[in-house]
mmCIF file of C-alpha atoms in Angstrom:
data_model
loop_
_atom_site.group_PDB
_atom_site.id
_atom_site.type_symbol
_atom_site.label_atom_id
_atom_site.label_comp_id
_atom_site.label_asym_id
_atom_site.label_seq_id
_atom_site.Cartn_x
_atom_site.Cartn_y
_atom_site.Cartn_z
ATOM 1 C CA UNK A 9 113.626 158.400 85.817
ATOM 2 C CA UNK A 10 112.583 161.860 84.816
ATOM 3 C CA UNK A 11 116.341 163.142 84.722
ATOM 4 C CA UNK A 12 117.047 160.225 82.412
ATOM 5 C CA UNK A 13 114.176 160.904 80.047
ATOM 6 C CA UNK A 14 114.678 164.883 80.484
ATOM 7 C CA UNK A 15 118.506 164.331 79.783
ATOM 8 C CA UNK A 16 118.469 162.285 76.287
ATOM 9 C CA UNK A 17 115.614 165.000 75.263
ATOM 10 C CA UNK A 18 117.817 167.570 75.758
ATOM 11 C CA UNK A 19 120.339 165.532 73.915
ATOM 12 C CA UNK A 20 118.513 164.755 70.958
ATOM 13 C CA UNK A 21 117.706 167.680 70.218
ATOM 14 C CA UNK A 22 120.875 168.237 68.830
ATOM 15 C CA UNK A 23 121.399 164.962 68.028
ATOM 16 C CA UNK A 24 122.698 165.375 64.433
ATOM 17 C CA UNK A 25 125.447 163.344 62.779
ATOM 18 C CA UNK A 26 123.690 160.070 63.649
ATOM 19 C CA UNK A 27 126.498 157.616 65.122
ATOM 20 C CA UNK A 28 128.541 160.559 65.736
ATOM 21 C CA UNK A 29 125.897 161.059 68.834
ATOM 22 C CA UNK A 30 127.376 158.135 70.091
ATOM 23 C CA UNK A 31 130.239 160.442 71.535
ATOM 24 C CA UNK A 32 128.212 162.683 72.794
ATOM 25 C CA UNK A 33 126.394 160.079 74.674
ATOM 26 C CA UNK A 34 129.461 159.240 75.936
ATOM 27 C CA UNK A 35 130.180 162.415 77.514
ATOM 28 C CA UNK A 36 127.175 163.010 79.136
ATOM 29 C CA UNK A 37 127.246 159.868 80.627
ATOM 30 C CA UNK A 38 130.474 158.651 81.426
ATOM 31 C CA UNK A 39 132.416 162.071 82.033
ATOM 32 C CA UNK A 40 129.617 164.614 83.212
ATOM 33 C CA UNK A 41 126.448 162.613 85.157
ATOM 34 C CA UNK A 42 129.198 159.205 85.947
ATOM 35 C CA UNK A 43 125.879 157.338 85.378
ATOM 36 C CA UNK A 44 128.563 154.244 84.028
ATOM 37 C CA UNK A 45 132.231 153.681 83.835
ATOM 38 C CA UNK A 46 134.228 153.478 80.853
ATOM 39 C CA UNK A 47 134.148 149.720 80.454
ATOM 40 C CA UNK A 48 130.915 149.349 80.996
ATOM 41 C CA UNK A 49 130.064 152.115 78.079
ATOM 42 C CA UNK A 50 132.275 150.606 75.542
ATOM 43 C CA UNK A 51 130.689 147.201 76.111
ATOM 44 C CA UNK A 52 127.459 148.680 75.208
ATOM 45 C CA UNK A 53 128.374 150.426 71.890
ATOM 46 C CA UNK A 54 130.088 146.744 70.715
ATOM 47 C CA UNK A 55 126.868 145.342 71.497
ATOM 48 C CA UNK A 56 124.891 148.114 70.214
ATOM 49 C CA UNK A 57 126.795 148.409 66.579
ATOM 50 C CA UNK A 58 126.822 144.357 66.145
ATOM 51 C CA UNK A 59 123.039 144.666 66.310
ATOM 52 C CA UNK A 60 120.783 145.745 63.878
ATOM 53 C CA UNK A 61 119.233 149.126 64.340
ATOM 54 C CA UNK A 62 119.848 152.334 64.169
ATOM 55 C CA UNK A 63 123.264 152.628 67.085
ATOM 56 C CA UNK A 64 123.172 155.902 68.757
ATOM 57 C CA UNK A 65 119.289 154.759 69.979
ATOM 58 C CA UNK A 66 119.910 151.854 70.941
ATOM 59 C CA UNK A 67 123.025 153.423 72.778
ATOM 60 C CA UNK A 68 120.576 155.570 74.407
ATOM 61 C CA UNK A 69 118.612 152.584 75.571
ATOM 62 C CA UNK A 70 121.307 150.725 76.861
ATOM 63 C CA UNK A 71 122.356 153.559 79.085
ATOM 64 C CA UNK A 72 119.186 153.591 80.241
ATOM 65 C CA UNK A 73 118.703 149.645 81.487
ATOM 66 C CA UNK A 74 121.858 149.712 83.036
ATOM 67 C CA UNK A 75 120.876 152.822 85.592
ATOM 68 C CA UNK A 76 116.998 152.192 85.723
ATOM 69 C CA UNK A 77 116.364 148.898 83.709
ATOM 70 C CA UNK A 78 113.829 148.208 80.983
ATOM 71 C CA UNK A 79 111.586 151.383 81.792
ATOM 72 C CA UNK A 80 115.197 153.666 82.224
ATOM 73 C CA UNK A 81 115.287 152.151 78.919
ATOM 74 C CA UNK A 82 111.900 153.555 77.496
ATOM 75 C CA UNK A 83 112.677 156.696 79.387
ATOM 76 C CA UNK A 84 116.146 157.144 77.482
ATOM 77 C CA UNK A 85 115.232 155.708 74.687
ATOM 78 C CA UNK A 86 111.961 157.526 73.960
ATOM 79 C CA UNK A 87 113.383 161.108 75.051
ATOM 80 C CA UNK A 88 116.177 160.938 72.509
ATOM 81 C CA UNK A 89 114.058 159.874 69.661
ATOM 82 C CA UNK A 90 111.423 162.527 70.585
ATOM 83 C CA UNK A 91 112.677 165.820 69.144
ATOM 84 C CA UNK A 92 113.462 164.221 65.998
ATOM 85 C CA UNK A 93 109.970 162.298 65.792
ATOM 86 C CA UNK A 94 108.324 165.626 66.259
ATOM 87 C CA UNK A 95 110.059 167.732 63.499
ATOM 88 C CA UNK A 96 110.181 165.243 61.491
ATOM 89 C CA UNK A 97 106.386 165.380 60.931
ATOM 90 C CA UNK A 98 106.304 168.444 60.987
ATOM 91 C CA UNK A 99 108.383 168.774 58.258
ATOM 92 C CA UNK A 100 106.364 166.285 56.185
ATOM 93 C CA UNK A 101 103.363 168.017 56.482
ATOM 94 C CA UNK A 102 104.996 171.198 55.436
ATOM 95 C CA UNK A 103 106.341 169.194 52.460
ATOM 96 C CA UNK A 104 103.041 167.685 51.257
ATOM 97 C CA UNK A 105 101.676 171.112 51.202
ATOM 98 C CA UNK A 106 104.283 172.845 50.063
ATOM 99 C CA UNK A 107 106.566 170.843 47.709
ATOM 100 C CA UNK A 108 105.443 172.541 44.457
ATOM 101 C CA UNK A 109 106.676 175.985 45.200
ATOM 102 C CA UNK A 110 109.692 177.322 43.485
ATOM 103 C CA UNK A 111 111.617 177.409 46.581
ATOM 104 C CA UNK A 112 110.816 174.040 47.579
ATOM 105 C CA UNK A 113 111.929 172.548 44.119
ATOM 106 C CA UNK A 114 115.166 174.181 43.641
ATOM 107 C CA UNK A 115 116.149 173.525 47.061
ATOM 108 C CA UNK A 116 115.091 169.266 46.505
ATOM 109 C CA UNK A 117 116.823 169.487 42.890
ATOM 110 C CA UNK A 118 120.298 170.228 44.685
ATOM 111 C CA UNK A 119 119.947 168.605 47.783
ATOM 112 C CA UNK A 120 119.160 165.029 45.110
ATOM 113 C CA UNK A 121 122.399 165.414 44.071
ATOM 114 C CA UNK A 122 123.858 165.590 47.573
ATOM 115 C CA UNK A 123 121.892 162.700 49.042
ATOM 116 C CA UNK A 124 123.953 160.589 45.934
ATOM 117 C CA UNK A 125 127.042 162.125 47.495
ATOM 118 C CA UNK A 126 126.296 161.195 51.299
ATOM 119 C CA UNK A 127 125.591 157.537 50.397
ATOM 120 C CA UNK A 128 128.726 157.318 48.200
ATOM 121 C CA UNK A 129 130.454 158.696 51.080
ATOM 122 C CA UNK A 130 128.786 156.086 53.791
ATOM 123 C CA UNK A 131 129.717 153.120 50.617
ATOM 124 C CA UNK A 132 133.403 154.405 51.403
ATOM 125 C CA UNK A 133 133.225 154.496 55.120
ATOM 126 C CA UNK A 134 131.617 150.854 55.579
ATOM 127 C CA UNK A 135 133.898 149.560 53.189
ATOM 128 C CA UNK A 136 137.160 151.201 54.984
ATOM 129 C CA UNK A 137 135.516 149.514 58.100
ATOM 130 C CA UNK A 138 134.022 146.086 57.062
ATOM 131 C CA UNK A 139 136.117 144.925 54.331
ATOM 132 C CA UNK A 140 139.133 144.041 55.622
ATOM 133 C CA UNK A 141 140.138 140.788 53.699
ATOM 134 C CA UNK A 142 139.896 139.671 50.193
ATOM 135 C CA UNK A 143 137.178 137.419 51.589
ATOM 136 C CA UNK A 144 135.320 140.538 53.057
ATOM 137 C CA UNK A 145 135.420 142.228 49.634
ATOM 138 C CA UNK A 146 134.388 138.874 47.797
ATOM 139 C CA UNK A 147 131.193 138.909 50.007
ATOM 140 C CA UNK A 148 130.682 142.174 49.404
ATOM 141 C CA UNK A 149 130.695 142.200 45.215
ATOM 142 C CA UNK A 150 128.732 138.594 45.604
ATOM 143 C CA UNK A 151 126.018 141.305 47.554
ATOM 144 C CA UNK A 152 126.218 143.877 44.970
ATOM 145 C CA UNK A 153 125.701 141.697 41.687
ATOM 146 C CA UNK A 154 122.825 139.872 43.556
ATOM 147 C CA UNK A 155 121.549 143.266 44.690
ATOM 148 C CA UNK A 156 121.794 144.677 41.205
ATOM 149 C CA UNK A 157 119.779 141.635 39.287
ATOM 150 C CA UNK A 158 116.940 142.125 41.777
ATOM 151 C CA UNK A 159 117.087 139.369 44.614
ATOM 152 C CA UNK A 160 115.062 140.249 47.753
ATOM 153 C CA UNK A 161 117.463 142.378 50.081
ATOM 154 C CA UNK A 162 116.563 140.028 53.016
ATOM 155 C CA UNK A 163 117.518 137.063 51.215
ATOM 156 C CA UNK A 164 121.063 138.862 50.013
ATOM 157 C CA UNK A 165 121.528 139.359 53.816
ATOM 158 C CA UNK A 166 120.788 135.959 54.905
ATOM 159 C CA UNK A 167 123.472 134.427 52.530
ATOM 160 C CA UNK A 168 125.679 137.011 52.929
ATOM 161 C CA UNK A 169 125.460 135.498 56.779
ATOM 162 C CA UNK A 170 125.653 132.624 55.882
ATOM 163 C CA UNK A 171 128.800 133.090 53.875
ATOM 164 C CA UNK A 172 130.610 135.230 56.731
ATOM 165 C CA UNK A 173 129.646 131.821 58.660
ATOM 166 C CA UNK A 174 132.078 129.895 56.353
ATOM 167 C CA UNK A 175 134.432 132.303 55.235
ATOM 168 C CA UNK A 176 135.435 134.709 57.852
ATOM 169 C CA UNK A 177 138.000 133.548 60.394
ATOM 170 C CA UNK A 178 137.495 133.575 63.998
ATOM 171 C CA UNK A 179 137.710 136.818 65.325
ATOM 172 C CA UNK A 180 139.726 137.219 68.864
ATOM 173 C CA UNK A 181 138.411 136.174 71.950
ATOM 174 C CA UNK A 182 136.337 139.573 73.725
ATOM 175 C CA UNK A 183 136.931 140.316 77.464
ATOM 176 C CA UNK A 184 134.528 139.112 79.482
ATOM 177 C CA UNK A 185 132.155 141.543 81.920
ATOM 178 C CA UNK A 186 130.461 140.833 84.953
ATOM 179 C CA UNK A 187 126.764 141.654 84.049
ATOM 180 C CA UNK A 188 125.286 140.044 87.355
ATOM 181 C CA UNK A 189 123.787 143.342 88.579
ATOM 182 C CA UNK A 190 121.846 143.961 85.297
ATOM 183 C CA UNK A 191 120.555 140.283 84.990
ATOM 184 C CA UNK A 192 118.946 141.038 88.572
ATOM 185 C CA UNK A 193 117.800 144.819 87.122
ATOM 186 C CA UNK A 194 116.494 143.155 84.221
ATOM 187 C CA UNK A 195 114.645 139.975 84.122
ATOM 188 C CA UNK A 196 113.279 138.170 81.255
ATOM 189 C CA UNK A 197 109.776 139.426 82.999
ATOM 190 C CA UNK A 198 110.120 142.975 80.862
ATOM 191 C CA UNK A 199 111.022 141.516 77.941
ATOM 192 C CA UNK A 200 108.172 139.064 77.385
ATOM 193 C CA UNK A 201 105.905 142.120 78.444
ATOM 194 C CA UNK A 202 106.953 144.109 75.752
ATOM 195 C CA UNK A 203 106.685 141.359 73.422
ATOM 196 C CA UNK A 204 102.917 140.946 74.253
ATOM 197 C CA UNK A 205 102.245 144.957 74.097
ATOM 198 C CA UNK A 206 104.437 144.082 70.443
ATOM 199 C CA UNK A 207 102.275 141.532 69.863
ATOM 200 C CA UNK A 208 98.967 143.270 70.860
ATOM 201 C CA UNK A 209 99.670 145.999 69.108
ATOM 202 C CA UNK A 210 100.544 144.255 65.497
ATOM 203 C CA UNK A 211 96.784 142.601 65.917
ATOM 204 C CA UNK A 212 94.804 145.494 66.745
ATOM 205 C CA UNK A 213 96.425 147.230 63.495
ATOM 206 C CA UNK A 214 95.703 143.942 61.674
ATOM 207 C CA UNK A 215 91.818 143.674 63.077
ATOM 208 C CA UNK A 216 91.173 147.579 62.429
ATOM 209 C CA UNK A 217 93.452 149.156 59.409
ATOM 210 C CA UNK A 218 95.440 146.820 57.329
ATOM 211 C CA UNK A 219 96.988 149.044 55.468
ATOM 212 C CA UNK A 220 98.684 150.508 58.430
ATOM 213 C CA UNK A 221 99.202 147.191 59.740
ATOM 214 C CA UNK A 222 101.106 146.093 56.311
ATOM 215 C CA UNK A 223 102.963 149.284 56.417
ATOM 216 C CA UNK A 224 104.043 148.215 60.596
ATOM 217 C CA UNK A 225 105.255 144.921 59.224
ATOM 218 C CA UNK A 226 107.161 146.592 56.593
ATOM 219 C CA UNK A 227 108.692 149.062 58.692
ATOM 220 C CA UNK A 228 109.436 146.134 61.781
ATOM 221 C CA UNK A 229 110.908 144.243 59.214
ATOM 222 C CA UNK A 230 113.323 146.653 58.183
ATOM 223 C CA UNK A 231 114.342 147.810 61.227
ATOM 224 C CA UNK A 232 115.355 143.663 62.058
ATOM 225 C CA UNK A 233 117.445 143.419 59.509
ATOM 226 C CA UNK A 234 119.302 146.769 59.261
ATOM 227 C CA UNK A 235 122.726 145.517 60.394
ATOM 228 C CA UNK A 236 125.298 147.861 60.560
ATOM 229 C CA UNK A 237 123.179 151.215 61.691
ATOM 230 C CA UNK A 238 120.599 152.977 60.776
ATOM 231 C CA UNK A 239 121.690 154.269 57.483
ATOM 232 C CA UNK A 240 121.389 150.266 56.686
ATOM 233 C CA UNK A 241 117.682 150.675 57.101
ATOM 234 C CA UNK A 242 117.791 153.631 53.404
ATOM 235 C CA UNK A 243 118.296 151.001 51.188
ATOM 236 C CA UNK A 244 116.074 148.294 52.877
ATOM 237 C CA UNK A 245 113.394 151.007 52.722
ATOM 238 C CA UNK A 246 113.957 152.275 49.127
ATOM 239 C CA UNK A 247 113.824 148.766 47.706
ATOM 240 C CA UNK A 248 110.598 148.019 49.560
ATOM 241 C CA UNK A 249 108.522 151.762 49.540
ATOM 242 C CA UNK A 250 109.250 152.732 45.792
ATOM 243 C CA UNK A 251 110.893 149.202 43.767
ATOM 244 C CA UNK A 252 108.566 145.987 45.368
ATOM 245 C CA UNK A 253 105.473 148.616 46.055
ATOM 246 C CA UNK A 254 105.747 151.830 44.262
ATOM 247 C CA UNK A 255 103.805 153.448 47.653
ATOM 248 C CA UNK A 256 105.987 156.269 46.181
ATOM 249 C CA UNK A 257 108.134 157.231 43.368
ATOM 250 C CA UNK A 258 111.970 157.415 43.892
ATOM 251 C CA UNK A 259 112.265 160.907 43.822
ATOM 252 C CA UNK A 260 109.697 162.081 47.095
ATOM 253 C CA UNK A 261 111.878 159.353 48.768
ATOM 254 C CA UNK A 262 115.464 160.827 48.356
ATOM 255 C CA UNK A 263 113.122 164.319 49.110
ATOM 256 C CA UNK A 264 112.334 162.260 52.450
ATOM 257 C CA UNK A 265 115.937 161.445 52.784
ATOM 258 C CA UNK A 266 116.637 165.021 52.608
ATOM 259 C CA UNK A 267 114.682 165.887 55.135
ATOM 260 C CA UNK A 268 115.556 163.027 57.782
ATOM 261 C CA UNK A 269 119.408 164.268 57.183
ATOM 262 C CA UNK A 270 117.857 167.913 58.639
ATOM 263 C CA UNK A 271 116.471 166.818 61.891
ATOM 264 C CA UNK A 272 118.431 165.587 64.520
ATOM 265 C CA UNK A 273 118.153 161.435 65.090
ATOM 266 C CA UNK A 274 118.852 158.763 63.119
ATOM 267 C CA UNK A 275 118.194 158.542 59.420
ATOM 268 C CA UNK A 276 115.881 155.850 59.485
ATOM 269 C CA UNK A 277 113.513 158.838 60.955
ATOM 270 C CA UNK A 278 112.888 158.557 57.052
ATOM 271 C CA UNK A 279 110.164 155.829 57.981
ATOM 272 C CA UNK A 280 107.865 158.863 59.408
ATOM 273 C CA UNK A 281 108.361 160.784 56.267
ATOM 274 C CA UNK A 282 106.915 157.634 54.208
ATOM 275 C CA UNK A 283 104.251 156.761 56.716
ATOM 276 C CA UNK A 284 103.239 160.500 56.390
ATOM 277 C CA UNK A 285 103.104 160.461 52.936
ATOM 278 C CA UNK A 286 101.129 157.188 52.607
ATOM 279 C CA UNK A 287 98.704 157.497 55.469
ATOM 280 C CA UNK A 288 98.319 161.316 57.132
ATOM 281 C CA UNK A 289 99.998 161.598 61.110
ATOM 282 C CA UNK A 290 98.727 158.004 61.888
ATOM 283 C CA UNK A 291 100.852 156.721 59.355
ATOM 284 C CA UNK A 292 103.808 158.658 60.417
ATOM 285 C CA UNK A 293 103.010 157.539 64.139
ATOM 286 C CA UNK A 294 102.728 153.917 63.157
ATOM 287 C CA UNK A 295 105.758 153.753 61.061
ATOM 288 C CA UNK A 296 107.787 155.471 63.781
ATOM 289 C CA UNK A 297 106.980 153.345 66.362
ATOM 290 C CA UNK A 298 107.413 149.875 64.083
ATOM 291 C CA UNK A 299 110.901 151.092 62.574
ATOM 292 C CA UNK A 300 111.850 151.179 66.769
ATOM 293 C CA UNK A 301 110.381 148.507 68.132
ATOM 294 C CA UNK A 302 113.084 146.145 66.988
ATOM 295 C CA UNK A 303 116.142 148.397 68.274
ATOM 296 C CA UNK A 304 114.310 148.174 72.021
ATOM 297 C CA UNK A 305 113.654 144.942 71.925
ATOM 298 C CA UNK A 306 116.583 143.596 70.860
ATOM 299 C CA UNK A 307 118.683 145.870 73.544
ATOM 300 C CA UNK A 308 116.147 144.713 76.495
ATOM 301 C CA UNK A 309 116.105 141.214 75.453
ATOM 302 C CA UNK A 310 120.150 141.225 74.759
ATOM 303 C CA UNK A 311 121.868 142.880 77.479
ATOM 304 C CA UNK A 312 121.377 140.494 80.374
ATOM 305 C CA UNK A 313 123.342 138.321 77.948
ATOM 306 C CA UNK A 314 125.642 140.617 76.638
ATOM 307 C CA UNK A 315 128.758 138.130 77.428
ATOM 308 C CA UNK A 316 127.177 135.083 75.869
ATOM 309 C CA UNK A 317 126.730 136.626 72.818
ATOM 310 C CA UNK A 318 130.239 138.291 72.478
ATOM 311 C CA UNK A 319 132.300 135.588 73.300
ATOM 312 C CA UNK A 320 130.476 133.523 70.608
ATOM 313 C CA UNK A 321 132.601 133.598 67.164
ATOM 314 C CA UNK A 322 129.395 132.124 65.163
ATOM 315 C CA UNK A 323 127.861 135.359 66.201
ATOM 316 C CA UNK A 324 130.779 137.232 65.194
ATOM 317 C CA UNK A 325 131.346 135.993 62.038
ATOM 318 C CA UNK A 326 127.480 136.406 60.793
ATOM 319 C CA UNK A 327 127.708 139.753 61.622
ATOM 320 C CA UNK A 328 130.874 140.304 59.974
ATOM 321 C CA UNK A 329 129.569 138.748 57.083
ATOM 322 C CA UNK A 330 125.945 140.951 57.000
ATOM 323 C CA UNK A 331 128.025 144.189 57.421
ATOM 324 C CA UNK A 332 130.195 142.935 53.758
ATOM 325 C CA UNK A 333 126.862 142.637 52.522
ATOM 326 C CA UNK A 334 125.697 146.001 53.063
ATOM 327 C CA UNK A 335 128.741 147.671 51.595
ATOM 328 C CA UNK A 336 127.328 145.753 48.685
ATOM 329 C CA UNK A 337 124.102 147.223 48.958
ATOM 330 C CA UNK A 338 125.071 150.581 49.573
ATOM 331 C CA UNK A 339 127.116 150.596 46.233
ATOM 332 C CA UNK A 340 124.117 149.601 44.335
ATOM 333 C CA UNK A 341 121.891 151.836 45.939
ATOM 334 C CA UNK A 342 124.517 154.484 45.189
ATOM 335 C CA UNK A 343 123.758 153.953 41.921
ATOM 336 C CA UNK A 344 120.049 153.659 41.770
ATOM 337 C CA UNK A 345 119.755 157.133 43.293
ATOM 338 C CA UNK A 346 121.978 158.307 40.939
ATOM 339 C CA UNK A 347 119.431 157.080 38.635
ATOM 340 C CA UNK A 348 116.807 158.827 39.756
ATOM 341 C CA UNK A 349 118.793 162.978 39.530
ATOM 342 C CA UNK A 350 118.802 164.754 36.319
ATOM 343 C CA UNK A 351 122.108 165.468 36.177
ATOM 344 C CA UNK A 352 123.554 168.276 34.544
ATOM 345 C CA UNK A 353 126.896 170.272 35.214
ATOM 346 C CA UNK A 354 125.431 172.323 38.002
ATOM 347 C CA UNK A 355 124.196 169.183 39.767
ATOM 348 C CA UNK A 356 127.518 166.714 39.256
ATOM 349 C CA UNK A 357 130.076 170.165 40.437
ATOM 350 C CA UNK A 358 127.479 170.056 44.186
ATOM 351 C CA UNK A 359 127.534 166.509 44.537
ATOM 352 C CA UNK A 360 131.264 166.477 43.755
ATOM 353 C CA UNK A 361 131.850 169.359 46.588
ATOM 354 C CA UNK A 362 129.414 167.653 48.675
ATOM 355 C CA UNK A 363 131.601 163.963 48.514
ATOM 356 C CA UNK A 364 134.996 165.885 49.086
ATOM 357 C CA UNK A 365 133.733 167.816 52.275
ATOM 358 C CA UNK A 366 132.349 164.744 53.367
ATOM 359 C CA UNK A 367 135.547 162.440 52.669
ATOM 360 C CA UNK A 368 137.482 165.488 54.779
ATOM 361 C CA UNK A 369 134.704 165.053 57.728
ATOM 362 C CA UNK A 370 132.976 168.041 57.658
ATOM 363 C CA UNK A 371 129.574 167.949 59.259
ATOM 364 C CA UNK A 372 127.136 166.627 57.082
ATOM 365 C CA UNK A 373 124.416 168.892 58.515
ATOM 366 C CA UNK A 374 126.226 171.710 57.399
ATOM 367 C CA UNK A 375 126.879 170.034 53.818
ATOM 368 C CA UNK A 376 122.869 169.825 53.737
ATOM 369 C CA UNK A 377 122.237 173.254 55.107
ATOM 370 C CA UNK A 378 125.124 174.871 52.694
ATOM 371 C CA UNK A 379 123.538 172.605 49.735
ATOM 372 C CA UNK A 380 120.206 174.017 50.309
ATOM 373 C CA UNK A 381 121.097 177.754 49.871
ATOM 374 C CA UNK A 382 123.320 176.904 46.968
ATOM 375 C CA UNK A 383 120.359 174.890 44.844
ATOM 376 C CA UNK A 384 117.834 177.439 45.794
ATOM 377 C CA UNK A 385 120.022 180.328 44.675
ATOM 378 C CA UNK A 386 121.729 178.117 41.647
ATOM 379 C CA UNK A 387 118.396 175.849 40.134
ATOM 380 C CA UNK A 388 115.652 178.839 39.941
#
């Protein structure tokens, strides 16, 4: 158990390039420590990317219950988010102390322009992806116009289900695995424990701070219904944090999106940036552990009935459907960012420079770390 957790620490702490990690993963496990065979991996990652949640964690989870069960897949699961958890509020307390120095502002005013750039760039890799048909891109526009005239994200994902439900065709039949050994690993006994510590949890925020316990409902919620990854969970967030609440304006968020693309993890590490900035370390703490708790729970509660699920073209097609809709979402996010830089010919040449290297694969942490030195030499 402690070579599991030790392992995925070590791991995450160079865990940039969020689904990109998923490779990595791969190696460690598969080629290096033989911990599971191919099959067995690549079964995982279907699972893992049809779920909601941010992949390359719940990758690291599922790893986990299928060498040491539910608590390998704490162990796992907690040890790669870790390093990123950790910097991340560090970060944000740097940043709320010093974010008006020169420094601090020319670097932001560039790396704005950039963060319009990466989403653009993850708009043109979902749609290369998830829109396949004429139906998929007919979802996906329906999405974006209700997006743009203000309907409630979750309700734009729910139809957009519901119209992969009716639309998409039936995808081919998946191979079947034999998952007997996990089922007897992995119970239904862990699950419903962790739904009562879930449970517990939500109602101790809810007796003694409910402003942290609105802010853990927010950040649960999210987390449920962030098909297609973690970057999914950006917009979700945006819409909720600075449009439905103003908790923030829109600028500190893309600031906060700047600084989750910096630490290893997934980008919805975001979450402890805005739970930071609303409510000190507990905050960040709470809104950590909320914007998880659905990517666990679903991978513990799933697994044993990984087949099932698979083999079922209802499932299939919702999913198909939810990922259309977030191409949608992504485009008019895209925008709304866009909103929120003050553009000018310095800013529109990075972002520009930014999108090409991206479209040609280049690492995006070393777009953000070359964007930073350019805006702090080029906005002073």
């Amino acid at each position: 158990m402690f070579r599991l957790f030790f392992s995925f620490l070590r791991l995450g702490l160079t865990a940039f390039g969020g689904p990109s990690m998923v490779v990595y993963i791969r190696n460690m496990t598969v080629d290096k420590k033989r911990w599971l065979d191919e099959e067995t991996f690549r079964d995982g990652v279907a699972l893992c990317q049809m779920i909601p949640g941010a992949t390359a964690m719940q990758t690291a989870a599922y790893v986990g219950i299928r060498t040491r069960g539910a608590i390998g897949a704490g162990a796992a699961f907690v040890g790669f988010g870790l390093p990123a958890f950790i910097l991340m509020m560090t970060l944000s307390a740097l940043y709320a102390s010093a974010r008006t120095l020169p420094v601090v502002v020319s670097a932001f005013a560039g790396l704005q322009a950039i963060i319009v750039a990466i989403v653009a760039n993850a708009t043109v890799s979902f749609g290369r992806t998830s829109l396949e048909t004429w139906k998929h891109v007919l979802i996906a526009g329906a999405a974006a116009v209700l997006f743009a005239l203000g309907l409630h994200p979750i309700a734009v994902i729910l139809l957009a289900a519901l119209g992969g439900l009716v639309l998409l065709r039936r995808p081919p039949a998946l191979r079947s695995t034999d998952v007997d050994a996990i089922r007897q690993r992995s119970s239904q006994r862990p699950l419903l424990v962790l739904v009562a510590a879930t449970v517990v949890w939500f109602l101790a925020l809810f007796a003694t701070a409910p402003d942290l316990f609105e802010l853990a409902a927010l950040m649960f919620r999210i987390d449920l219904f962030a098909f297609g990854g973690a970057f999914a969970s950006v917009p979700l967030m945006y819409h909720e944090i600075v449009d439905a609440r103003g908790w923030m304006d829109g600028q500190t968020f893309l600031n906060g999106i700047v600084l989750g693309q910096v630490t290893p993890g997934p980008i919805v590490i975001t979450a402890t940036f805005a739970g930071y900035w609303l409510h000190g370390f507990l905050g960040g703490l709470v809104a950590t552990v909320s914007v998880f708790l659905p990517s666990f729970l679903m991978v513990v509660g799933i697994v044993p009935h990984l087949d099932r699920l698979r083999a079922s073209p209802y499932f299939n097609k919702i999913v198909g459907g939810v990922l259309c809709s977030f191409v949608g979402l992504l485009l008019t996010v895209t925008f709304r960012f866009a909103v929120e830089v003050n553009w000018d010919v310095g800013r529109i040449l990075l972002a520009g420079a930014a999108f090409g290297a991206l479209l040609f694969r280049v690492d995006i942490l070393w777009v953000v770390l070359a964007g930073t030195v350019i805006s702090v030499v080029a906005f002073r």
